[in-house]
PDB file of C-alpha atoms in Angstrom:
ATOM      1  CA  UNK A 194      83.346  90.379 103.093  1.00 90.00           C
ATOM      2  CA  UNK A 195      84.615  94.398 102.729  1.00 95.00           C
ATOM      3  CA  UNK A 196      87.258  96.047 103.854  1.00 96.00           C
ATOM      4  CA  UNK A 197      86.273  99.722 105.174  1.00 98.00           C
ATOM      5  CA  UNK A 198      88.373 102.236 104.664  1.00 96.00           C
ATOM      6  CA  UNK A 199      87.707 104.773 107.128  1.00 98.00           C
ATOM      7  CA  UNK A 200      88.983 108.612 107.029  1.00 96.00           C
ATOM      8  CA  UNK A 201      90.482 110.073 110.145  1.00 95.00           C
ATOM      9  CA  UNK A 202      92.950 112.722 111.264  1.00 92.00           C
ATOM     10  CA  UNK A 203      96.561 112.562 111.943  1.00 89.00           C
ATOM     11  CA  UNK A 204      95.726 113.108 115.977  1.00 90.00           C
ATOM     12  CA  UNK A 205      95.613 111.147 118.862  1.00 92.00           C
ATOM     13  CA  UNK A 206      92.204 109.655 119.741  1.00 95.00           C
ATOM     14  CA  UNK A 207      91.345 108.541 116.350  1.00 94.00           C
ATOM     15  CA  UNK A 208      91.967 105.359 116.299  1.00 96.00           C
ATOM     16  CA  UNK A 209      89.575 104.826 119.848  1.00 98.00           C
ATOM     17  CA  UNK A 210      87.079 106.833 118.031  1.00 97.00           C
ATOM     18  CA  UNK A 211      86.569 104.095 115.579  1.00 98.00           C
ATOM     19  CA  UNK A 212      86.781 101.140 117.642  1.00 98.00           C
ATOM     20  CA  UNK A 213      84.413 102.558 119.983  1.00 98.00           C
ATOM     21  CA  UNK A 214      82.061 102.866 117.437  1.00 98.00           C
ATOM     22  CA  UNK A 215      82.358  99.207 116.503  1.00 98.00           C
ATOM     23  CA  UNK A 216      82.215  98.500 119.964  1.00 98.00           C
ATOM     24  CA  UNK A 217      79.136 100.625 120.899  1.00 98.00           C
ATOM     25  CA  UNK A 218      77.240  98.457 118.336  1.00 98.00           C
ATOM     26  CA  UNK A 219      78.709  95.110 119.137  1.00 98.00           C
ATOM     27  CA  UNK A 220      80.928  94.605 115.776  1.00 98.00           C
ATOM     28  CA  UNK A 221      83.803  92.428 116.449  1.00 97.00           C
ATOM     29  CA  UNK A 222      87.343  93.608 114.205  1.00 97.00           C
ATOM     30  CA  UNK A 223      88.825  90.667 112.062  1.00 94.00           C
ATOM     31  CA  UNK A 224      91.620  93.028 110.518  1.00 94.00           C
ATOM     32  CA  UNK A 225      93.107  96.505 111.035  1.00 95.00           C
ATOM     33  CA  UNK A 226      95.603  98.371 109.804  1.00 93.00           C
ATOM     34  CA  UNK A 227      96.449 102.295 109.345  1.00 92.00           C
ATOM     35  CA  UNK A 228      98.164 104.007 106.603  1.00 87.00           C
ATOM     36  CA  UNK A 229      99.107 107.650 106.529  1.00 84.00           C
ATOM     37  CA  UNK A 230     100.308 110.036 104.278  1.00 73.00           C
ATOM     38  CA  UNK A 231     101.227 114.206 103.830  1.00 69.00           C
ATOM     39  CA  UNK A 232      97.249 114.445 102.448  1.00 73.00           C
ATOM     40  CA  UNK A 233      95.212 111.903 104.053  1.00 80.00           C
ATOM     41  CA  UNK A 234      95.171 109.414 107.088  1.00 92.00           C
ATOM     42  CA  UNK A 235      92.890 106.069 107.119  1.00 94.00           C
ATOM     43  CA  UNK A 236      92.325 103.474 109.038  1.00 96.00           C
ATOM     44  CA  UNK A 237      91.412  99.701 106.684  1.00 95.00           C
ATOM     45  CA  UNK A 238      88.912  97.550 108.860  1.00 97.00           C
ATOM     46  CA  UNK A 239      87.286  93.999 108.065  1.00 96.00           C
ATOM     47  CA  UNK A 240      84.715  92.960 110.333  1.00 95.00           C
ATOM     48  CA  UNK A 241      82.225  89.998 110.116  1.00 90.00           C
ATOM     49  CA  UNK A 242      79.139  92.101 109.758  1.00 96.00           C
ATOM     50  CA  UNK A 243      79.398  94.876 107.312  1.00 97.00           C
ATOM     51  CA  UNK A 244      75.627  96.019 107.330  1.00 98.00           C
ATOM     52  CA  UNK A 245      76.423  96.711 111.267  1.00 98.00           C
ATOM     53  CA  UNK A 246      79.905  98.113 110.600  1.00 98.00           C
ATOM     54  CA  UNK A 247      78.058 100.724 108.022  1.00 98.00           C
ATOM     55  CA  UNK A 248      75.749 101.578 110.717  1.00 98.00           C
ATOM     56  CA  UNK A 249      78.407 102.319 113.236  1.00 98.00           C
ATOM     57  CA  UNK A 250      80.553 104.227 111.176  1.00 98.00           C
ATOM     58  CA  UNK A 251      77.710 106.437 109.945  1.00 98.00           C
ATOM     59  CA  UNK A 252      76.479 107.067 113.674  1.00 98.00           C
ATOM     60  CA  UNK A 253      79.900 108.022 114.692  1.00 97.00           C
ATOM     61  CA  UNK A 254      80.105 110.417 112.118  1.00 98.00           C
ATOM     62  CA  UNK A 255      82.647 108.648 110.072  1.00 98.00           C
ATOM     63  CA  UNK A 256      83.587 109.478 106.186  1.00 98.00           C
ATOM     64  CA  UNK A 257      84.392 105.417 104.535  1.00 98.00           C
ATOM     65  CA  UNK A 258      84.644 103.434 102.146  1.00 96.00           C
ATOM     66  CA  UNK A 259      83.615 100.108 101.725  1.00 97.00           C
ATOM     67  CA  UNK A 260      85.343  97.384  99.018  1.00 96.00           C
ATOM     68  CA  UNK A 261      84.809  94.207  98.435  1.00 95.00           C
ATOM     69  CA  UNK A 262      87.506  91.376  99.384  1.00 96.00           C
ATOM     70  CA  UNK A 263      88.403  88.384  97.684  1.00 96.00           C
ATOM     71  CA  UNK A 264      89.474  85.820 100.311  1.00 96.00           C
ATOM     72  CA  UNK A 265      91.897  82.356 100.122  1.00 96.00           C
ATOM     73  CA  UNK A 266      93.347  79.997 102.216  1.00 96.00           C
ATOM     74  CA  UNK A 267      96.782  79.078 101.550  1.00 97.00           C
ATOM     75  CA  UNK A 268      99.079  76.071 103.355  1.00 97.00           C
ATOM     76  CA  UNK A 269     100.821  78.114 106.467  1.00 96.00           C
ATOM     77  CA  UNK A 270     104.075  77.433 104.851  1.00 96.00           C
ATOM     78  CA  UNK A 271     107.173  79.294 102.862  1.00 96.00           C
ATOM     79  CA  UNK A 272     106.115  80.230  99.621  1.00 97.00           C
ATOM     80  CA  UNK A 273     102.450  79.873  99.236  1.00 97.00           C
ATOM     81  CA  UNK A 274     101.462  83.638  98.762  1.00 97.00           C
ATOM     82  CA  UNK A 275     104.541  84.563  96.596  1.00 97.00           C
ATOM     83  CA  UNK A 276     102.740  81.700  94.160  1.00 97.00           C
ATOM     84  CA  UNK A 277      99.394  83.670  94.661  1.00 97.00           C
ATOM     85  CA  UNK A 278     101.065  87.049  93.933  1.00 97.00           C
ATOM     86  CA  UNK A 279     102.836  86.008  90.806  1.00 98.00           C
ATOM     87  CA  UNK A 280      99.549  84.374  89.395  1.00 97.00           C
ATOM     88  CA  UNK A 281      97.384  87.833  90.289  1.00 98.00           C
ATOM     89  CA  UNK A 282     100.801  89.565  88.401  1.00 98.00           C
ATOM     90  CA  UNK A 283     100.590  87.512  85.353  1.00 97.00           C
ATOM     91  CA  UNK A 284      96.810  87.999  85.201  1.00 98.00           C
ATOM     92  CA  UNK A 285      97.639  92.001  85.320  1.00 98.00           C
ATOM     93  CA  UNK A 286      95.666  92.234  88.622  1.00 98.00           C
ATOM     94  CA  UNK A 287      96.613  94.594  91.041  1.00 98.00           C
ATOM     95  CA  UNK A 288      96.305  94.406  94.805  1.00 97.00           C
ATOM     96  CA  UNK A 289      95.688  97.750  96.972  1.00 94.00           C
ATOM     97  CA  UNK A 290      95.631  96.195 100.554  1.00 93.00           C
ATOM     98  CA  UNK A 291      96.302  92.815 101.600  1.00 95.00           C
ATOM     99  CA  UNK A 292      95.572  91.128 105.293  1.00 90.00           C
ATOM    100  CA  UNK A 293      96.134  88.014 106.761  1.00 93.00           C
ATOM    101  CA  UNK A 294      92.613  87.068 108.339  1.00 92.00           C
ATOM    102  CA  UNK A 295      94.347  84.153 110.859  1.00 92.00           C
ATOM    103  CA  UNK A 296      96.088  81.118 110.681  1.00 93.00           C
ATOM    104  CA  UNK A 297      94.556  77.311 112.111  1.00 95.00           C
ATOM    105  CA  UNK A 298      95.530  74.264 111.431  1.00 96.00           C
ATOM    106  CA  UNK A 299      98.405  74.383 109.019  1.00 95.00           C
ATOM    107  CA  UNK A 300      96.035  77.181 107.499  1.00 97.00           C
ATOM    108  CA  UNK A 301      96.345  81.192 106.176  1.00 97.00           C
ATOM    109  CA  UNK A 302      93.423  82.690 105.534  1.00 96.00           C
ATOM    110  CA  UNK A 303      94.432  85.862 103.225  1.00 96.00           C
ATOM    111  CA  UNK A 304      91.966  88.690 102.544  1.00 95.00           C
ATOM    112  CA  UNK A 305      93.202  91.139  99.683  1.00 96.00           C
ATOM    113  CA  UNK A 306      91.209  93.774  97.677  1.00 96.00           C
ATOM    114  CA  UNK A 307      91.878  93.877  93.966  1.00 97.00           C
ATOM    115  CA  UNK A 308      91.511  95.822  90.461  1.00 97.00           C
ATOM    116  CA  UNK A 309      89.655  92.924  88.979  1.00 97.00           C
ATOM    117  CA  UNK A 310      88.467  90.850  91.103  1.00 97.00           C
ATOM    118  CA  UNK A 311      86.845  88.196  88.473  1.00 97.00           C
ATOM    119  CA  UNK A 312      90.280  87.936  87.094  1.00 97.00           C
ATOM    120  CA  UNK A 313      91.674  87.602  90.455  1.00 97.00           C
ATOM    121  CA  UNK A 314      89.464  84.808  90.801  1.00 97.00           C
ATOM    122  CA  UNK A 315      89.992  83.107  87.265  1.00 97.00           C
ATOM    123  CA  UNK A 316      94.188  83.625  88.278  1.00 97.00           C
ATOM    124  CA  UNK A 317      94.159  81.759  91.537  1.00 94.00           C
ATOM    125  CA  UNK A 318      92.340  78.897  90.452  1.00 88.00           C
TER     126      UNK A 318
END
């Protein structure tokens, strides 16, 4: 799974822009978010299909970035990602954007993307 982080402007209509263009190519949205700042504005997407997601961002005309992201399910109670968070902090990982994916059956499904992600994956064992 990636998370793409897309490039816009700080205008209305940008944010249509890019679902349309997931849209137009049937590309359903798992996570967004938006982020904005004095020098740039972005929108983060995960999708399920990130060869399709590629292909709609480049017809639309879109400047991204794609990263990989390391995914974990955690009990859907108190407590459970501040465990996750210290281990990734003790294993000097950092962690630039962090989503929950959904929650089912007593369930979180996380998605973050990290510095290191081997050692993110050693940390959380």
């Amino acid at each position: 799974m990636k998370e793409f982080k897309v490039f816009v402007q700080d205008k209305p209509g940008e944010l249509a822009r890019v679902t349309e263009a997931l849209a137009s190519q049937a590309v359903n949205i798992k996570a967004i978010s938006s982020e904005g700042g004095l020098e740039s504005t972005f929108l983060r997407v995960v999708t399920g299909d990130i060869a399709t997601t590629e292909k709609a961002f480049k017809l639309a005309g879109l400047k991204f970035e794609a990263n990989e992201i390391l995914t974990i399910e955690l009990m859907d109670r108190p407590g459970e990602l501040a465990k996750i968070a210290r281990r990734l902090a003790r294993a000097a990982v950092n962690v630039a954007s962090i989503y929950i994916l959904g929650s089912k059956n007593g369930k979180t499904e996380v998605a973050m993307v990290v510095s290191d992600m081997q050692r993110a994956k050693a940390a959380i064992r």
